[in-house]
Short mmCIF file of C-alpha atoms and ligand atoms in Angstrom, two decimals:
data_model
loop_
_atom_site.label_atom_id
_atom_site.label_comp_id
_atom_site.label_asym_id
_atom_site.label_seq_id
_atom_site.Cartn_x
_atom_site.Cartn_y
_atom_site.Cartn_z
CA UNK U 1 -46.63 -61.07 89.10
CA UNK U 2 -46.30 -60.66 85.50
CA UNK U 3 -44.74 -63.83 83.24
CA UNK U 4 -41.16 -63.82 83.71
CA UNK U 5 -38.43 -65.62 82.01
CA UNK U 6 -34.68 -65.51 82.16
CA UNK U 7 -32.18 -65.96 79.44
CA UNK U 8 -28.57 -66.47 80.46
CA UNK U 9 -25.76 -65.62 78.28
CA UNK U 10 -26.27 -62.74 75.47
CA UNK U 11 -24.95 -64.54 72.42
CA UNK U 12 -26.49 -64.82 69.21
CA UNK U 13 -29.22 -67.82 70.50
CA UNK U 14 -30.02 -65.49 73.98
CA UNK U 15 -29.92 -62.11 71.72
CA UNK U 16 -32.47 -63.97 69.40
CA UNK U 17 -34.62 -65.61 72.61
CA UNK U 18 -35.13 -62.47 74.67
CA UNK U 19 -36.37 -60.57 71.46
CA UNK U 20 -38.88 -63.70 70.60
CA UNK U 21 -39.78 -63.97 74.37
CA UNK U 22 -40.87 -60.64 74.74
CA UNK U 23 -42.49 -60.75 71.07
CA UNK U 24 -44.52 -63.51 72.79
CA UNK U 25 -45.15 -61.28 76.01
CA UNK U 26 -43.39 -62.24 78.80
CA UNK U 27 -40.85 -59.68 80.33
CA UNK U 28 -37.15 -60.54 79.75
CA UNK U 29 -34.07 -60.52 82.42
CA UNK U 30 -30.58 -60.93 80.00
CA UNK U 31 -28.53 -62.31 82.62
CA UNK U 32 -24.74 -61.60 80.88
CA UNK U 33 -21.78 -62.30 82.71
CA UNK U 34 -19.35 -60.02 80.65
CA UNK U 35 -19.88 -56.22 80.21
CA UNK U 36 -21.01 -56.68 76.61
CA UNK U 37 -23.17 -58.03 74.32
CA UNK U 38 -22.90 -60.43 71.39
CA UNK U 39 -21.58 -63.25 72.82
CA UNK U 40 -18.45 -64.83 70.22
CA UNK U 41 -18.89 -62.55 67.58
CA UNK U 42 -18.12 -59.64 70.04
CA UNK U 43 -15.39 -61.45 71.60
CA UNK U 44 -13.63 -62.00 68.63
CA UNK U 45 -14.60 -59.17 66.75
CA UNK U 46 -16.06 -61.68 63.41
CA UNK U 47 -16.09 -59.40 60.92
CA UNK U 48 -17.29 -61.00 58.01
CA UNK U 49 -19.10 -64.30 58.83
CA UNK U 50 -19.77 -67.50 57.51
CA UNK U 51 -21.36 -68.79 55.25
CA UNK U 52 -22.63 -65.67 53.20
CA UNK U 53 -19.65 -62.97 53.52
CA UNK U 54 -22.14 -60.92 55.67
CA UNK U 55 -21.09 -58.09 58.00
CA UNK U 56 -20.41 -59.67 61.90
CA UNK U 57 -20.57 -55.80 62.91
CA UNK U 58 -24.33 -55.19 61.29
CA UNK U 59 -25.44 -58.25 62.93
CA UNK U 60 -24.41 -57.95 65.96
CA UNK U 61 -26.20 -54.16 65.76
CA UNK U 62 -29.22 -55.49 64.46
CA UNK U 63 -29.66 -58.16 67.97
CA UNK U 64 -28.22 -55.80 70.25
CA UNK U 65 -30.54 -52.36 68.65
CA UNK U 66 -33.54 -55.13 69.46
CA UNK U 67 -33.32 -56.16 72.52
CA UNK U 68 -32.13 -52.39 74.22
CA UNK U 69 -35.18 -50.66 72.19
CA UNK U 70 -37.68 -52.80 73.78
CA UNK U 71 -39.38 -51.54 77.11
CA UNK U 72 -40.10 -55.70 78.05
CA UNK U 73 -36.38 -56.75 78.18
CA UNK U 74 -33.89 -55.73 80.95
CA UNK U 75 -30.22 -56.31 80.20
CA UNK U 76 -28.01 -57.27 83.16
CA UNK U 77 -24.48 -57.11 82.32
CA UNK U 78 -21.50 -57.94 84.24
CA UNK U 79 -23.53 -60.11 86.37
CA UNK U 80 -24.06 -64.00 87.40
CA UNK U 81 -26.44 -66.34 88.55
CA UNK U 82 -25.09 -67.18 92.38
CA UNK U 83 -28.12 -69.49 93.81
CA UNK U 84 -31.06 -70.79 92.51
CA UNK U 85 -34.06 -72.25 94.45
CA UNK U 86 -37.69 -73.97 92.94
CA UNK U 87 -40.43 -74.07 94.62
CA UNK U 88 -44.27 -74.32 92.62
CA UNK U 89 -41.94 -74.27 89.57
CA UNK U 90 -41.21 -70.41 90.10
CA UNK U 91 -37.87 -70.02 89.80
CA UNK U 92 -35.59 -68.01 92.96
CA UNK U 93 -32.54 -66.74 90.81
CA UNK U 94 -30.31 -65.10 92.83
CA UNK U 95 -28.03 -62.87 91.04
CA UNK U 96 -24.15 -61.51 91.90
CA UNK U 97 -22.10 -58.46 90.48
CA UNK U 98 -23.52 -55.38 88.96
CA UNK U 99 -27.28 -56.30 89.79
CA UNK U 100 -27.02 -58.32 93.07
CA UNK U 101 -30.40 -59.06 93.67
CA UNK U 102 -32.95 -61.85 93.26
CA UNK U 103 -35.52 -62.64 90.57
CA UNK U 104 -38.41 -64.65 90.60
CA UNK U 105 -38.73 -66.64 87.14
CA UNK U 106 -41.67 -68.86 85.65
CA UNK U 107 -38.84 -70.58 83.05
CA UNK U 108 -35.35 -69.75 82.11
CA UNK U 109 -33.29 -70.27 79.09
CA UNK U 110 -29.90 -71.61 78.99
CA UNK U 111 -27.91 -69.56 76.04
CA UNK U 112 -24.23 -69.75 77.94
CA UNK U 113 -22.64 -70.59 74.29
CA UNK U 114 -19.00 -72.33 73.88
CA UNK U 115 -15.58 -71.92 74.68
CA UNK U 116 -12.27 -71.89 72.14
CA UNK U 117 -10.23 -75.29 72.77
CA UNK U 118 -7.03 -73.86 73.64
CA UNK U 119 -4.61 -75.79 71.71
CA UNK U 120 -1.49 -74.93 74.35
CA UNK U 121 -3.48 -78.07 75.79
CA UNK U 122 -1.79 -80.32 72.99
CA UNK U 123 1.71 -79.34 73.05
CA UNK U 124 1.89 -80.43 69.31
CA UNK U 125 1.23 -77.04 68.02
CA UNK U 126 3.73 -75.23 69.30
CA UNK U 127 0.54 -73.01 70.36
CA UNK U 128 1.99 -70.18 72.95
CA UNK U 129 5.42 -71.37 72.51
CA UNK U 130 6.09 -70.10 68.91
CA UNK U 131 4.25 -66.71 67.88
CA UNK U 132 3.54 -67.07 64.43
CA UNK U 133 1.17 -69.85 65.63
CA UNK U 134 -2.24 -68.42 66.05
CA UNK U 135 -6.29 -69.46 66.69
CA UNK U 136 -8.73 -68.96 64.28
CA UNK U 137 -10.51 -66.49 66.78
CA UNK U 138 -7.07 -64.93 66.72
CA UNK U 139 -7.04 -64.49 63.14
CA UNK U 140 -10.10 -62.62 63.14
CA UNK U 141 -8.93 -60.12 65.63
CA UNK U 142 -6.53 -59.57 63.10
CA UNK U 143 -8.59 -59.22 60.25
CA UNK U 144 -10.60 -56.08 62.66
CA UNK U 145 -7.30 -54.73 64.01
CA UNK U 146 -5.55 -54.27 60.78
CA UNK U 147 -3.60 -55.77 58.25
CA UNK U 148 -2.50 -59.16 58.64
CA UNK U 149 0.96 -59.62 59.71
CA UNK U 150 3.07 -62.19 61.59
CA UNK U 151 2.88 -61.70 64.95
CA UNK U 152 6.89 -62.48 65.60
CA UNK U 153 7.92 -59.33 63.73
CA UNK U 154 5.53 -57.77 62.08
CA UNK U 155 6.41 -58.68 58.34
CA UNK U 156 3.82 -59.79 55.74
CA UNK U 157 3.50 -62.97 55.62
CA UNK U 158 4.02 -65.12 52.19
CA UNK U 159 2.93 -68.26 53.46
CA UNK U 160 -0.10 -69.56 55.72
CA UNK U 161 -1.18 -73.09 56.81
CA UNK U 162 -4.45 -74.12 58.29
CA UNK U 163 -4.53 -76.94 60.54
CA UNK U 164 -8.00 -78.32 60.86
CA UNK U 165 -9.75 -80.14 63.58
CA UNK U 166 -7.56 -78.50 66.63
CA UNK U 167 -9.61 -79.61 69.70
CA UNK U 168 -11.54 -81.91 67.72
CA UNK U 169 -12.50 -85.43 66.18
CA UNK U 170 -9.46 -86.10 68.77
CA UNK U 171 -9.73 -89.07 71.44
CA UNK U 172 -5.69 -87.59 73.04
CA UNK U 173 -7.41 -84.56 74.16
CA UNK U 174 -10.81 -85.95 75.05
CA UNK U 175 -12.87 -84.19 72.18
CA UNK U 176 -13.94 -86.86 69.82
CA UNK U 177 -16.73 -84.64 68.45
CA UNK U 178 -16.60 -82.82 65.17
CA UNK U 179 -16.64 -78.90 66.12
CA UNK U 180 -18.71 -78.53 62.61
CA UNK U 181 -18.07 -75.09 61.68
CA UNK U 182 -14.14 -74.84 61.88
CA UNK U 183 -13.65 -76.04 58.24
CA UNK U 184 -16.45 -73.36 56.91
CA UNK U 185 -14.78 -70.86 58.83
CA UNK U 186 -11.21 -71.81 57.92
CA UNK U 187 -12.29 -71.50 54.24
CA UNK U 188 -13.91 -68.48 54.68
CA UNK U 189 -10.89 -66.85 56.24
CA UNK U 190 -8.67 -68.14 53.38
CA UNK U 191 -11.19 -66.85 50.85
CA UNK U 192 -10.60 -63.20 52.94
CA UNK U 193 -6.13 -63.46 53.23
CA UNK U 194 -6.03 -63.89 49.90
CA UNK U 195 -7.77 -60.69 49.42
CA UNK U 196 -4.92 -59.28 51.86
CA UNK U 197 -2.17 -61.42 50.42
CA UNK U 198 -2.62 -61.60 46.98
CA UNK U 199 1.05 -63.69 46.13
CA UNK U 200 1.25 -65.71 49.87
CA UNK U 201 0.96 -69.30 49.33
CA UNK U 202 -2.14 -70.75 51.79
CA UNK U 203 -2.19 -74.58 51.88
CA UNK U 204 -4.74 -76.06 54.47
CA UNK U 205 -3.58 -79.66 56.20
CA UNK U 206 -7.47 -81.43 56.62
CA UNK U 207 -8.43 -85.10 58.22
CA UNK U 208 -12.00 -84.56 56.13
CA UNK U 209 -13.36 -81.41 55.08
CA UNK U 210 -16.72 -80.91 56.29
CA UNK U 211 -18.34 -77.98 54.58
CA UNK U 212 -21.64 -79.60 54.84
CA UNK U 213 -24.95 -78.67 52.89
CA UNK U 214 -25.04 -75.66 50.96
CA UNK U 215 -21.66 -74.01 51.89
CA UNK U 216 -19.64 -76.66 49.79
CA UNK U 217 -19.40 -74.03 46.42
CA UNK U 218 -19.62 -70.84 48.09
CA UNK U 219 -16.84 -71.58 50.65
CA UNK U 220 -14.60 -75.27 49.47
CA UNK U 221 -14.83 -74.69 45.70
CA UNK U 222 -14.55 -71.00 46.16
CA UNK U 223 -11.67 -71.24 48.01
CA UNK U 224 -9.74 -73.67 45.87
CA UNK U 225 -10.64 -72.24 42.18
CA UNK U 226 -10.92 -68.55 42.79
CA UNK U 227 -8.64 -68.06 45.66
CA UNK U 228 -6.14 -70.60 44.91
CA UNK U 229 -5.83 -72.44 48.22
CA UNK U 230 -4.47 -75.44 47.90
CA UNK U 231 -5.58 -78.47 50.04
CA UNK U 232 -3.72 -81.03 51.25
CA UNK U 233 -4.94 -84.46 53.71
CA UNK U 234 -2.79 -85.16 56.14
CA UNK U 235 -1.72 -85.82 59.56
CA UNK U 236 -0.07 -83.36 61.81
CA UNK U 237 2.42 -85.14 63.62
CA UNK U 238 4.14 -81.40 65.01
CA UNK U 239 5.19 -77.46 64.71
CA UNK U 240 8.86 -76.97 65.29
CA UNK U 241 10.33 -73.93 64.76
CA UNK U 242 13.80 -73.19 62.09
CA UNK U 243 15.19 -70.35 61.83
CA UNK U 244 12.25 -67.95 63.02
CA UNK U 245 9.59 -70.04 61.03
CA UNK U 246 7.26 -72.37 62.28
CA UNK U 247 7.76 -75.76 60.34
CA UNK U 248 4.77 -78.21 60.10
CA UNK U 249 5.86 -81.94 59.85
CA UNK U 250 3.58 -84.84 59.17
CA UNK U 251 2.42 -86.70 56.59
CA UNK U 252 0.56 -86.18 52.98
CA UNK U 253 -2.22 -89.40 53.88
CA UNK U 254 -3.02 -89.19 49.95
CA UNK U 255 0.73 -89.86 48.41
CA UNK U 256 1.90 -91.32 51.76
CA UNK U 257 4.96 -89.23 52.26
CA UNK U 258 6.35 -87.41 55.23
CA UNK U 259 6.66 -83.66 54.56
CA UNK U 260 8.80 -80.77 57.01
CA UNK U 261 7.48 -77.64 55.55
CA UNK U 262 8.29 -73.56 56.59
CA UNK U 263 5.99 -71.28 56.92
CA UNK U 264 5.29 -67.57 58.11
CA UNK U 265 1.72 -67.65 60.02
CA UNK U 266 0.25 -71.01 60.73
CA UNK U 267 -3.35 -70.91 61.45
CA UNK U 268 -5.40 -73.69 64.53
CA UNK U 269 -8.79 -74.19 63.47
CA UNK U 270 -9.35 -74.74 67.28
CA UNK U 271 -12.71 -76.62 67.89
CA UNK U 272 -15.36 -75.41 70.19
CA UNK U 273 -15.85 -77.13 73.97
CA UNK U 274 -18.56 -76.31 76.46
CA UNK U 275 -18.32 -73.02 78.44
CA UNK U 276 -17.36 -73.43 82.13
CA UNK U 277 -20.44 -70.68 82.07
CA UNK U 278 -22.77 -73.76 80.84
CA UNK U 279 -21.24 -76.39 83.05
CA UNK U 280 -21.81 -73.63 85.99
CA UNK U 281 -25.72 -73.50 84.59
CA UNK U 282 -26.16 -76.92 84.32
CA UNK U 283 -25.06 -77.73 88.28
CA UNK U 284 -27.22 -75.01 89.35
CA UNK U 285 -30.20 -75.69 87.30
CA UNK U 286 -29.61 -79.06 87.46
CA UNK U 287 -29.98 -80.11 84.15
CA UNK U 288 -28.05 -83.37 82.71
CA UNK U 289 -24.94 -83.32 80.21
CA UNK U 290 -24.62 -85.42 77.32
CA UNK U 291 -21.08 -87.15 77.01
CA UNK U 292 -19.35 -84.54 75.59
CA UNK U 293 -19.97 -82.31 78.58
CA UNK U 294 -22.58 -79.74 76.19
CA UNK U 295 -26.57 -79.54 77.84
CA UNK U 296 -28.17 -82.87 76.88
CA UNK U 297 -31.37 -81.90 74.40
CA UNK U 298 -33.75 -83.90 76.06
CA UNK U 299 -35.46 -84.87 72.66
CA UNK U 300 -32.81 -83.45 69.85
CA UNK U 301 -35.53 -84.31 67.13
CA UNK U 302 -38.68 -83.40 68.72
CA UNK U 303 -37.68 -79.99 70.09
CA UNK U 304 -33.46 -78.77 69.93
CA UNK U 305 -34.34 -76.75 73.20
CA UNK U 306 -36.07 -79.14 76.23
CA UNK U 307 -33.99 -80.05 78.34
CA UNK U 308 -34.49 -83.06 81.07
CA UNK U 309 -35.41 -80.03 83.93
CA UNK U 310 -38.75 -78.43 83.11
CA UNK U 311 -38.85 -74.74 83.07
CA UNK U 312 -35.26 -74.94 81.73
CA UNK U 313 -34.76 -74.63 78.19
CA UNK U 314 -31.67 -74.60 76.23
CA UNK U 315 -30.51 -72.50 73.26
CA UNK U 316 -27.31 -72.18 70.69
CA UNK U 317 -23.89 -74.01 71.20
CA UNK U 318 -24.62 -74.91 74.88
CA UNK U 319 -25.95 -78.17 73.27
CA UNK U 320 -22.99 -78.58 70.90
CA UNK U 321 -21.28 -76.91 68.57
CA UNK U 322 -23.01 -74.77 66.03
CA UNK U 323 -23.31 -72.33 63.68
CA UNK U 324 -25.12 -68.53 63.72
CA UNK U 325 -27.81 -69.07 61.77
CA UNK U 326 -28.33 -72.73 63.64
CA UNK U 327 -28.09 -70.70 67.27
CA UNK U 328 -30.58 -67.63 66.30
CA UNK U 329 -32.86 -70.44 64.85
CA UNK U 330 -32.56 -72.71 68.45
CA UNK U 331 -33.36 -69.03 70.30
CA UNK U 332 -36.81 -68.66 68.23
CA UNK U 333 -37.03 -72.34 68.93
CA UNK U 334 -36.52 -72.00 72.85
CA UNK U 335 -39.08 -69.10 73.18
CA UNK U 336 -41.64 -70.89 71.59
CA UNK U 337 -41.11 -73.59 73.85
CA UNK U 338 -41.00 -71.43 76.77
CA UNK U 339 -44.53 -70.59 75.52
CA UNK U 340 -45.81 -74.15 74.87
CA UNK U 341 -44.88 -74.55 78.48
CA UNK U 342 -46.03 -71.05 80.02
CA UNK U 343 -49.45 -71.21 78.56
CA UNK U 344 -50.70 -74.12 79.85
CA UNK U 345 -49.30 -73.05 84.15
CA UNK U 346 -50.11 -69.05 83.87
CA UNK U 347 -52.53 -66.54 82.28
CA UNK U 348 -50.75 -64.71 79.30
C1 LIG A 401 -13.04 -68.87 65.18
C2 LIG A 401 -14.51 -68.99 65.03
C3 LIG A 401 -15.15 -68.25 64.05
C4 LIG A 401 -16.53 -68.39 63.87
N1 LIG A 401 -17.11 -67.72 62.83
C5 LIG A 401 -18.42 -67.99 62.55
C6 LIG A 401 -19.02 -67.45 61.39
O1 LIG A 401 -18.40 -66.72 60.62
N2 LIG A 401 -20.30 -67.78 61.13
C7 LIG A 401 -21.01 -68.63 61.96
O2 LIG A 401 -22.18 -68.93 61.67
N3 LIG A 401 -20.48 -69.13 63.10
C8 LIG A 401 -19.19 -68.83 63.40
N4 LIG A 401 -18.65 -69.36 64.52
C9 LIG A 401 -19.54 -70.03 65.51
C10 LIG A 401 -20.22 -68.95 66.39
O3 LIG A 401 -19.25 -68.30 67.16
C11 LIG A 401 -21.30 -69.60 67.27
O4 LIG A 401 -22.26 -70.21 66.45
C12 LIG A 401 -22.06 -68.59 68.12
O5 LIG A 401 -21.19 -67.69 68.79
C13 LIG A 401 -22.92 -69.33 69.15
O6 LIG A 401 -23.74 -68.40 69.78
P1 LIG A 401 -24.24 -68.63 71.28
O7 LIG A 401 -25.09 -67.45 71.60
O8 LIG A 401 -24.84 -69.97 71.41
O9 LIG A 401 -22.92 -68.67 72.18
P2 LIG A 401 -21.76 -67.57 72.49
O10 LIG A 401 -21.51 -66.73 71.29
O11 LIG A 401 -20.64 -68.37 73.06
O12 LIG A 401 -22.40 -66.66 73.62
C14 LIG A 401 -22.63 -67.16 74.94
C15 LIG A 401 -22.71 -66.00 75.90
O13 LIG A 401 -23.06 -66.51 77.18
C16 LIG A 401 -22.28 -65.85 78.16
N5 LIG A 401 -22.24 -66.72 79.35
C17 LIG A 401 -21.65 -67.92 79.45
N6 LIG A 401 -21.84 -68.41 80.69
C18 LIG A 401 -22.55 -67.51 81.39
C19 LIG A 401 -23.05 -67.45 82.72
N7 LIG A 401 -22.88 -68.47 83.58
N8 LIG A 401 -23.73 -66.35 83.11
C20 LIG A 401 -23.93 -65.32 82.24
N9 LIG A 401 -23.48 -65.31 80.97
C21 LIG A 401 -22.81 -66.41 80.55
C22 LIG A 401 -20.95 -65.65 77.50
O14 LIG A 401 -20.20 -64.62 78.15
C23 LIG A 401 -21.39 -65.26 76.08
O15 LIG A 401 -21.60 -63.87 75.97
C24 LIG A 401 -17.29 -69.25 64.72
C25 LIG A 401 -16.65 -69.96 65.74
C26 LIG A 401 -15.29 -69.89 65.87
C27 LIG A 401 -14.63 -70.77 66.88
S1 LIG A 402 -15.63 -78.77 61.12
FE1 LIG A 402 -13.83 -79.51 60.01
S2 LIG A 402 -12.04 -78.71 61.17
FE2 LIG A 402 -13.83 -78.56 62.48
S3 LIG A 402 -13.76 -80.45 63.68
FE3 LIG A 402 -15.15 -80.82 61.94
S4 LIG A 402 -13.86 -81.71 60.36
FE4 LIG A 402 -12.48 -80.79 61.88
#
């Protein structure tokens, strides 16, 4: 039996392991429960990411041209794990949907990614109820579908708000973790409408804006002094609706006064949670959770991809939530775990 090793999910971080892995010569199994590949950023059709303005398209070609070129990777789309049995730490996988069959693996890697918050959970939004409330995600199916426009009747809007930390760094819904890209992204997609919308006023309502490390000038600054967005720190108390607009009440936490403002799109930065996909993974390869239901890292500083099960390795936003560049870097990390592990059991 050759040296086998299973990646689950075909995000970014899986894209990125299965390519490594097979770099490192094992043979690959992509174990993908949709019909395509690219994980978020085919989902939601990211055209231009974060931080660097690069093209979501072109990288999403780049990890998908890699892994379907190479003669040591099989792709399994459409398909999930079912069962899973251990025995002389050889994994049994057994598999349902388009490839129903079984698979014998010496280590597997967990790269089952994130799911959006949906903010119809928190009934302060408005979200489902009024249509010119709208998900980031949402947003950038807009920006690949065509021009941006408010959903409730098509007209350009003049006005957009951003409400950050949707999901998040909020004990009511039970997500008191920081989703750390949403701001990044938010500012990014400001930095793009006003491209689009070159007279529309674009306010974003923040708790703290966390555009950590080096994206502080390329996406806060750039946003505010060449875009003209204008940022303001308050707290969302709710979206009603006047007249056809959605109206954002709260309060300005910097002048401490109460503000009831119009406008034509309003924009949930809705945070990232765990993937039912991941929870599913984690039951069946038993591996623990840490308290915010994401794959515990079994030593986050030592190595971002053990997990407390070995032979099962984890990789991208199943541990938390993360960036692209963080979850191709955590696949590259995973595989060379995989290897640490591998070389010491079989003969490579
Ligand atoms: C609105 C929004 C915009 C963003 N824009 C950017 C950006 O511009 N730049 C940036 O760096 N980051 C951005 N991000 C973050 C980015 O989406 C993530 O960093 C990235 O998608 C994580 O990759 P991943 O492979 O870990 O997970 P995912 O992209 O979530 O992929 C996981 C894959 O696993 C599959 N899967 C799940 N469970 C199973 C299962 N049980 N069996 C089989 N398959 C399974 C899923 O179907 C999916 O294909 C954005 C996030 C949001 C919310
Ligand atoms: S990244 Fe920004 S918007 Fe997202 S949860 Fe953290 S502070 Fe809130």
């Amino acid at each position: 039996m050759s040296t086998s090793v299973m990646v689950i999910g075909a995000g970014p971080a899986g894209l990125q392991a299965a390519s490594t892995l097979s770099h490192l010569g094992f043979d690959v199994t992509v174990v993908e429960q949709q019909q395509y590949l690219g994980g978020a950023v085919a989902r939601h059709q990211y055209q231009v990411l974060m931080p660097d303005f690069s093209s979501g398209p072109e990288l999403l070609r780049h990890l998908i041209e890699r892994v379907n070129e190479d003669p040591h990777i099989k792709i399994y789309t459409g398909t999930s794990v079912e069962d899973v049995s251990e025995s002389r730490d050889i994994f049994s996988i057994t598999l349902s949907g388009a490839h129903a069959e079984t698979i014998q693996s010496h280590a597997v890697v967990l790269a089952t990614g994130f799911d959006h918050f949906n903010p119809a959970r928190d009934g302060k939004y408005g979200y489902g109820i009024f249509p010119d409330v709208i998900t980031g995600a949402e947003l950038e199916e807009m920006f690949a579908k065509g021009p941006i426009r408010r959903p409730s009747n098509g007209e350009v809007p003049q006005s957009v708000a951003f409400i950050y930390c949707v999901g998040s760094r909020d004990r009511q819904v039970g997500n008191t973790y920081c989703s750390r890209v949403c701001c990044a992204v938010s500012a990014k997609q400001s930095i793009e409408l006003r491209e689009q919308l070159p007279k529309a006023r674009i306010s974003m309502f923040y708790m703290d804006v966390r555009t950590y490390g080096l994206w502080e000038d390329s996406l806060y600054w750039r946003s505010q002094e060449e875009a003209g967005v204008v940022y303001v720190k308050g707290r969302i108390a709710e979206v009603t609706e006047q007249h056809g607009r959605p109206v954002l009440k709260g309060e300005d936490t910097l002048v401490r006064g109460p503000f009831e403002w119009p406008f034509d799109l309003i924009v949930l930065a809705a945070g990232m949670e765990p993937s039912r996909g991941t929870h599913d993974m984690a039951k069946k390869f038993q591996v623990s959770l840490e308290s915010h239901g994401f794959i515990k890292q079994a030593h986050t500083i030592h190595n971002a991809s053990l997990t407390d099960h070995p032979g099962v390795f984890v990789a991208g936003a199943a541990s938390g939530p993360k960036a692209i560049e963080d979850s191709i870097a955590e696949g590259d990390v995973a595989s060379l775990a995989v290897f640490d592990y591998l070389k010491a059991k079989v003969t490579l």
